Coordinates of C-alpha atoms and ligand atoms in Angstrom, one line a residue:
M184 CA 0.0 0.0 0.0
K185 CA 1.0 3.6 -0.6
I186 CA 0.4 6.8 1.3
L187 CA 0.6 10.3 -0.1
E188 CA 0.8 13.1 2.3
A189 CA 0.1 16.7 1.3
D190 CA -0.7 20.2 2.7
F191 CA -4.3 19.9 1.3
I192 CA -6.6 17.2 0.1
L193 CA -9.2 18.3 -2.3
T194 CA -11.7 15.5 -2.1
C195 CA -14.0 17.0 -4.8
R196 CA -17.0 15.4 -2.9
D197 CA -20.4 17.2 -3.3
D198 CA -19.7 19.2 -0.1
F199 CA -16.2 20.1 -1.5
E200 CA -14.5 18.9 1.7
I201 CA -10.9 20.0 2.0
I202 CA -8.6 18.2 4.5
K203 CA -5.6 20.3 5.7
D204 CA -2.4 18.4 6.4
G205 CA -4.0 15.2 5.1
A206 CA -3.0 11.8 3.6
V207 CA -4.5 9.2 1.3
C208 CA -3.7 5.5 1.7
F209 CA -4.4 3.4 -1.3
D210 CA -4.0 0.1 -3.0
K211 CA -5.7 -0.1 -6.4
K212 CA -8.6 1.6 -4.6
I213 CA -8.5 4.3 -1.9
V214 CA -8.3 2.5 1.5
D215 CA -8.3 5.4 3.9
I216 CA -8.2 9.2 3.9
G217 CA -7.9 11.7 6.7
K218 CA -5.4 13.7 8.8
A219 CA -1.9 12.7 7.9
E220 CA -0.8 11.9 11.4
E221 CA -3.6 9.4 11.9
I222 CA -3.3 7.7 8.5
I223 CA 0.5 7.3 8.8
N224 CA 0.1 5.8 12.3
R225 CA -2.6 3.4 11.1
Y226 CA -0.7 2.0 8.1
K227 CA 2.9 1.6 9.3
D228 CA 3.9 -0.8 6.5
A229 CA 2.7 1.4 3.7
T230 CA 5.2 3.3 1.5
L231 CA 5.0 7.0 2.4
T232 CA 5.5 9.8 -0.1
K233 CA 5.6 13.4 1.3
C234 CA 4.5 15.7 -1.4
G235 CA 6.1 18.8 0.1
E236 CA 5.2 22.5 0.5
N237 CA 2.0 23.8 -1.1
S238 CA 1.1 20.4 -2.3
V239 CA -2.5 19.4 -3.1
L240 CA -3.9 15.9 -3.7
M241 CA -7.0 15.7 -5.9
P242 CA -8.8 13.2 -8.1
G243 CA -7.5 12.8 -11.7
L244 CA -9.2 15.2 -14.1
I245 CA -11.9 13.8 -16.4
N246 CA -12.5 15.3 -19.9
P247 CA -15.7 13.6 -21.1
H248 CA -15.8 15.0 -24.7
V249 CA -12.9 15.3 -27.0
H250 CA -12.4 14.7 -30.8
L251 CA -8.8 13.5 -31.0
E252 CA -9.0 12.9 -34.8
F253 CA -9.0 16.7 -35.3
S254 CA -5.9 17.2 -33.3
A255 CA -3.8 18.6 -36.2
N256 CA -5.9 21.7 -36.7
K257 CA -4.3 25.0 -35.8
T258 CA -5.2 27.7 -38.3
S259 CA -7.4 25.9 -40.9
L260 CA -10.9 26.5 -39.5
R261 CA -13.1 29.6 -39.5
Y262 CA -14.5 30.7 -36.2
G263 CA -17.2 33.2 -35.2
D264 CA -20.4 31.3 -36.4
F265 CA -21.4 27.7 -36.7
I266 CA -22.2 27.2 -40.4
P267 CA -19.0 28.9 -41.7
W268 CA -17.1 26.8 -39.2
L269 CA -18.9 23.6 -40.3
N270 CA -18.2 24.5 -44.0
S271 CA -14.5 25.0 -43.2
V272 CA -14.4 21.6 -41.4
I273 CA -15.9 19.9 -44.4
K274 CA -13.5 21.7 -46.8
N275 CA -10.3 21.0 -44.7
R276 CA -11.3 17.7 -43.1
D277 CA -9.1 15.5 -45.3
D278 CA -6.0 17.5 -44.7
I279 CA -6.6 17.8 -40.9
L280 CA -7.2 14.1 -40.6
Q281 CA -4.2 13.2 -42.7
N282 CA -1.9 15.5 -40.7
G283 CA -3.4 14.2 -37.5
G284 CA -2.4 10.6 -37.6
E285 CA -1.6 8.3 -34.7
E286 CA 1.6 10.1 -33.7
C287 CA -0.2 13.4 -33.5
I288 CA -3.0 11.9 -31.4
E289 CA -0.5 10.2 -29.1
R290 CA 1.2 13.5 -28.5
E291 CA -2.1 15.1 -27.6
L292 CA -2.9 12.2 -25.2
D293 CA 0.4 12.6 -23.5
S294 CA 0.0 16.3 -23.1
M295 CA -3.5 15.8 -21.7
L296 CA -2.0 13.3 -19.3
Y297 CA 0.8 15.7 -18.1
S298 CA -1.9 18.3 -17.5
G299 CA -3.6 15.8 -15.2
T300 CA -6.3 14.2 -17.3
T301 CA -6.6 10.6 -16.2
T302 CA -9.9 9.8 -17.9
L303 CA -11.3 11.0 -21.2
G304 CA -14.3 10.4 -23.4
A305 CA -13.0 10.1 -27.0
I306 CA -15.6 10.9 -29.7
S307 CA -14.4 8.7 -32.6
S308 CA -15.8 9.6 -36.0
F309 CA -13.6 7.4 -38.2
G310 CA -11.6 5.1 -35.9
D311 CA -8.3 6.9 -36.6
D312 CA -7.8 7.4 -32.8
F313 CA -8.4 3.7 -32.0
N314 CA -4.8 2.5 -31.5
P315 CA -3.6 5.6 -29.6
C316 CA -6.7 5.3 -27.3
L317 CA -6.1 1.6 -26.7
K318 CA -2.4 2.1 -25.9
T319 CA -2.6 5.3 -23.7
H320 CA -2.1 5.3 -19.9
Q321 CA -5.5 7.0 -19.4
K322 CA -8.9 5.5 -19.0
V323 CA -10.8 6.0 -22.2
I324 CA -14.5 5.8 -22.9
Y325 CA -14.4 5.3 -26.6
F326 CA -17.5 6.7 -28.2
N327 CA -18.0 5.2 -31.7
E328 CA -19.8 7.8 -33.6
I329 CA -22.6 7.4 -36.2
L330 CA -23.2 10.3 -38.6
G331 CA -25.1 10.7 -41.9
S332 CA -28.6 11.8 -43.0
R333 CA -28.9 10.5 -46.6
P334 CA -31.5 7.7 -46.8
D335 CA -29.5 5.9 -49.5
T336 CA -26.4 5.6 -47.3
V337 CA -28.1 4.4 -44.1
D338 CA -27.2 0.7 -44.5
V339 CA -23.6 1.3 -45.4
L340 CA -23.1 3.7 -42.5
F341 CA -24.8 1.3 -40.0
E342 CA -22.6 -1.6 -41.1
N343 CA -19.5 0.6 -40.8
F344 CA -20.6 1.7 -37.3
K345 CA -21.2 -1.9 -36.2
S346 CA -17.8 -3.0 -37.3
R347 CA -16.1 -0.2 -35.4
L348 CA -18.2 -0.9 -32.3
H349 CA -17.3 -4.6 -32.7
Q350 CA -13.6 -3.8 -32.9
S351 CA -13.7 -1.7 -29.8
E352 CA -15.8 -4.4 -28.0
E353 CA -13.1 -7.0 -28.9
N354 CA -10.5 -4.9 -27.2
K355 CA -12.5 -3.8 -24.2
N356 CA -10.5 -3.8 -20.9
E357 CA -10.7 -2.1 -17.6
K358 CA -9.2 1.1 -19.1
F359 CA -10.8 1.0 -22.6
I360 CA -14.6 1.1 -22.5
P361 CA -16.6 1.0 -25.8
A362 CA -19.6 3.4 -26.0
I363 CA -21.8 5.1 -28.7
S364 CA -22.0 8.6 -30.1
I365 CA -24.8 10.0 -32.3
H366 CA -23.4 13.1 -34.0
S367 CA -26.5 15.3 -33.7
P368 CA -30.2 15.6 -34.4
Y369 CA -29.6 17.5 -37.6
S370 CA -27.0 15.3 -39.1
T371 CA -28.0 11.7 -38.3
H372 CA -30.9 9.8 -39.9
P373 CA -33.7 8.7 -37.5
I374 CA -33.3 5.1 -38.6
L375 CA -29.7 5.1 -37.6
I376 CA -30.5 6.9 -34.3
K377 CA -33.1 4.3 -33.5
N378 CA -30.9 1.4 -34.4
V379 CA -27.9 2.5 -32.4
L380 CA -30.0 3.5 -29.4
D381 CA -31.6 0.0 -29.5
I382 CA -28.0 -1.4 -29.3
A383 CA -27.2 1.0 -26.5
R384 CA -30.3 -0.2 -24.5
R385 CA -29.7 -3.9 -25.2
E386 CA -25.9 -3.9 -24.5
N387 CA -25.9 -1.1 -21.8
Y388 CA -23.6 1.3 -23.7
L389 CA -23.2 4.9 -22.7
V390 CA -24.3 7.4 -25.4
S391 CA -23.0 10.9 -26.2
T392 CA -24.5 13.4 -28.6
H393 CA -24.2 17.0 -29.6
F394 CA -27.4 18.9 -28.9
M395 CA -28.6 22.4 -29.6
E396 CA -25.2 24.0 -30.3
S397 CA -26.2 26.9 -32.6
Q398 CA -28.9 29.3 -33.6
A399 CA -28.8 27.6 -37.0
E400 CA -29.6 24.2 -35.4
R401 CA -32.5 25.8 -33.3
E402 CA -34.1 27.4 -36.4
W403 CA -33.6 24.3 -38.6
L404 CA -35.2 21.8 -36.1
D405 CA -38.0 24.3 -35.1
S406 CA -39.1 25.3 -38.5
G407 CA -36.8 24.1 -41.3
S408 CA -35.5 27.6 -41.6
G409 CA -32.2 29.6 -41.0
D410 CA -28.6 29.1 -42.1
F411 CA -29.0 25.3 -42.4
V412 CA -31.4 25.6 -45.4
E413 CA -28.7 26.6 -47.8
F414 CA -26.2 24.1 -46.2
F415 CA -28.5 21.1 -46.6
N416 CA -29.9 22.2 -50.0
S417 CA -26.3 22.0 -51.4
F418 CA -26.5 18.2 -50.7
A419 CA -30.2 17.5 -51.5
L420 CA -32.9 19.7 -52.8
N421 CA -35.9 20.5 -50.5
A422 CA -34.2 19.0 -47.5
R423 CA -36.3 19.0 -44.3
P424 CA -35.4 18.5 -40.7
L425 CA -35.4 14.9 -39.6
S426 CA -37.2 15.5 -36.2
S427 CA -37.9 18.3 -33.8
A428 CA -35.5 18.7 -30.8
L429 CA -38.0 17.2 -28.3
E430 CA -38.8 14.3 -30.6
Y431 CA -35.0 13.7 -30.8
L432 CA -34.6 13.7 -27.0
E433 CA -37.6 11.3 -26.6
L434 CA -35.6 8.6 -28.6
F435 CA -33.1 8.4 -25.7
Y436 CA -35.5 6.7 -23.2
D437 CA -33.9 4.1 -21.0
T438 CA -30.4 5.1 -22.0
N439 CA -27.5 6.7 -20.1
A440 CA -26.6 9.8 -22.2
L441 CA -24.5 12.9 -22.3
F442 CA -25.8 15.9 -24.3
T443 CA -23.0 18.2 -25.3
H444 CA -23.3 22.0 -25.6
C445 CA -27.1 22.7 -25.2
T446 CA -26.5 26.4 -25.3
K447 CA -29.7 26.9 -27.4
A448 CA -31.8 24.3 -25.6
T449 CA -35.1 25.5 -24.2
N450 CA -36.0 25.0 -20.5
D451 CA -38.4 22.2 -21.6
E452 CA -35.5 20.4 -23.4
I453 CA -33.2 20.8 -20.3
Q454 CA -36.1 19.4 -18.2
K455 CA -36.5 16.5 -20.6
I456 CA -32.8 15.7 -20.4
K457 CA -33.2 15.7 -16.6
E458 CA -36.2 13.4 -16.8
L459 CA -34.2 11.0 -19.0
G460 CA -31.5 10.9 -16.3
G461 CA -29.2 12.5 -18.8
F462 CA -26.2 14.8 -18.3
I463 CA -25.0 18.0 -20.0
T464 CA -21.5 18.5 -21.1
H465 CA -20.3 22.1 -21.2
C466 CA -17.5 23.2 -23.6
P467 CA -17.0 27.0 -22.9
V468 CA -14.1 27.6 -25.3
S469 CA -15.8 25.8 -28.2
N470 CA -19.0 27.8 -27.5
R471 CA -17.1 31.0 -27.6
L472 CA -15.2 30.3 -30.8
L473 CA -18.4 29.3 -32.7
N474 CA -20.5 32.1 -31.1
S475 CA -22.8 29.4 -29.8
G476 CA -23.9 31.6 -26.9
R477 CA -23.3 31.1 -23.1
L478 CA -24.8 28.1 -21.5
E479 CA -26.8 29.3 -18.5
I480 CA -25.1 27.0 -16.0
E481 CA -26.8 28.8 -13.1
N482 CA -30.1 27.4 -14.3
I483 CA -28.9 23.8 -14.5
D484 CA -28.8 21.3 -11.7
K485 CA -25.2 21.0 -10.4
D486 CA -24.7 17.3 -10.7
M487 CA -26.2 17.2 -14.2
L488 CA -23.3 19.3 -15.6
N489 CA -19.7 18.3 -16.5
L490 CA -16.9 20.2 -18.3
A491 CA -15.1 19.2 -21.5
T492 CA -12.7 20.7 -24.0
D493 CA -14.3 19.4 -27.2
G494 CA -11.7 18.8 -29.9
L495 CA -8.9 21.0 -31.3
S496 CA -11.2 21.8 -34.2
S497 CA -12.9 24.2 -31.8
N498 CA -10.3 24.8 -29.1
I499 CA -6.6 25.6 -28.7
S500 CA -6.0 23.2 -25.8
L501 CA -7.1 19.9 -24.5
S502 CA -6.2 20.8 -20.9
S503 CA -9.1 20.8 -18.4
W504 CA -7.2 23.5 -16.5
D505 CA -7.3 25.8 -19.5
E506 CA -11.0 25.0 -19.9
M507 CA -11.7 25.8 -16.3
R508 CA -9.9 29.1 -16.6
A509 CA -11.9 29.9 -19.8
A510 CA -15.2 29.0 -17.9
L511 CA -14.2 31.5 -15.1
M512 CA -13.9 34.2 -17.7
L513 CA -17.1 33.3 -19.7
H514 CA -19.4 33.2 -16.7
S515 CA -18.3 36.6 -15.5
Q516 CA -21.4 37.2 -13.4
A517 CA -20.7 34.3 -11.0
D518 CA -19.1 34.4 -7.6
I519 CA -15.5 33.4 -8.5
D520 CA -14.8 30.9 -5.7
K521 CA -18.2 29.2 -5.8
L522 CA -17.8 28.8 -9.6
S523 CA -14.2 27.5 -9.1
K524 CA -15.4 24.8 -6.7
R525 CA -18.2 23.9 -9.2
L526 CA -15.8 23.7 -12.1
L527 CA -13.4 21.4 -10.2
K528 CA -16.4 19.1 -9.4
M529 CA -17.5 19.3 -13.1
S530 CA -14.1 18.1 -14.1
T531 CA -13.9 15.2 -11.6
N532 CA -16.9 14.1 -9.5
Y533 CA -19.8 15.0 -11.9
A534 CA -17.9 13.9 -15.0
A535 CA -17.3 10.5 -13.4
E536 CA -21.0 10.2 -12.5
A537 CA -22.0 11.0 -16.1
L538 CA -19.5 8.4 -17.5
G539 CA -20.6 5.8 -14.9
L540 CA -17.1 5.5 -13.4
N541 CA -15.8 4.7 -9.9
N542 CA -13.4 7.7 -9.8
G543 CA -13.5 11.5 -9.7
V544 CA -13.6 11.7 -5.9
L545 CA -11.0 11.0 -3.2
E546 CA -13.1 8.7 -1.0
V547 CA -12.7 5.2 0.4
G548 CA -13.5 2.6 -2.2
K549 CA -13.0 4.8 -5.2
D550 CA -10.3 4.0 -7.9
A551 CA -6.9 5.4 -6.9
D552 CA -6.8 8.0 -9.8
I553 CA -4.9 10.7 -8.0
L554 CA -3.0 13.8 -8.9
V555 CA -0.4 15.7 -6.9
V556 CA -0.5 19.4 -7.9
K557 CA 1.4 22.3 -6.4
L558 CA -0.1 25.7 -5.5
A559 CA 1.9 28.6 -7.0
D560 CA 2.7 29.9 -3.5
K561 CA 1.6 29.7 0.1
L562 CA -2.2 29.9 0.4
I563 CA -3.1 33.0 2.5
N564 CA -6.9 33.0 2.2
D565 CA -9.5 30.1 1.9
D566 CA -9.8 30.3 -1.9
L567 CA -7.9 27.1 -2.7
A568 CA -10.2 26.2 -5.7
T569 CA -9.8 29.6 -7.4
Q570 CA -6.0 29.8 -6.8
L571 CA -5.6 26.2 -8.1
I572 CA -7.5 26.9 -11.3
L573 CA -5.8 30.2 -12.0
H574 CA -2.2 28.8 -11.7
T575 CA -2.1 25.1 -12.4
K576 CA -0.7 23.9 -15.8
K577 CA 0.5 20.4 -15.0
A578 CA 0.4 17.6 -12.4
E579 CA 3.5 16.9 -10.4
K580 CA 2.6 13.2 -10.0
I581 CA -0.1 11.1 -11.6
Y582 CA -1.6 7.8 -10.3
I583 CA -4.1 5.8 -12.3
N584 CA -5.5 2.7 -10.5
A585 CA -2.7 3.4 -8.0
E586 CA 0.1 3.0 -10.6
E587 CA 2.4 6.0 -10.8
I588 CA 2.7 7.3 -14.3
L589 CA 6.1 8.8 -15.0
Ligands
LIG220 ZN1 -17.9 17.8 -30.0

């Protein structure tokens, strides 16, 4: 058994308990947690590591929504509005995917790891991220995505999806968990949605989907109008929306699902997601770059909400620390320390709950996914959450299932 001793233990429990001069004793799971003196006395045979001045122990960060296949993008895409961005993705996709091969994805996974991300939800559109996700140190929920709205392609797309899902199922292990992603209500044919949700219910797969990310999506699903009219008519004449937003949500009955963005969702739709037992994934940088609007997080139940970076197609970083800093700036009306505490829980505890994992909190019985981070200087006030978010760029030590990752 191992013991880590630190100045502060940030449990990231619902009550945001902080233990000063604390220690965590762990095997593969957390065995005990409390005041350092007591823990060290209680487990005399355990290997003790003192983490030093200004040290903080906290759960490993969880980033539940990232598109690794778009990792090569730097300056190729147009920001400021959704449809011009989407057109630029379609136009430059082949180049970005080609430059973003396995080596590039491995680099990004490493850099996420060093920042302290020990679990991620990888939204996989093509399977190009399969090998890097299988090999990486982190825990990966691997969301095989289905996307396509043309009726004549439904069968081919479904077969392709099933073969990717099958491949990830064959390679399932305790750190690589297959799951399902449905791209969005405007881009995926209802037959495909129904088929993959049937699989999700039958095989108990977690589901992730983009939902209500833009004004264009709102207008298209509400009335078949807005900026999507021209976009879809360039593929097929007289295109119509495939379902309303609420009809789309109703398809998710009896599933465990994460709905990403939701900046343009109505109160009724948020309420419907709650009734479904679903979760909302908030990506503030992506929302800002695509002018998607601000998600009114103050009107959403705390434990429904988690924080993610989205991909480098709509971000400049896959670090959850960078995302938390951006969220602090975006939600400028909020009390800074209360928001900081909430963001830390959204990046640990509530993300773990949404992904159905036994980590995200430092508590007896949880997986020993633990970070050692350092405060920039001695803490004078009681604003640990804020100071940590403002200054932290990387983890000093990283443990996943108790194994130290060097
Ligand atoms: Zn996304």
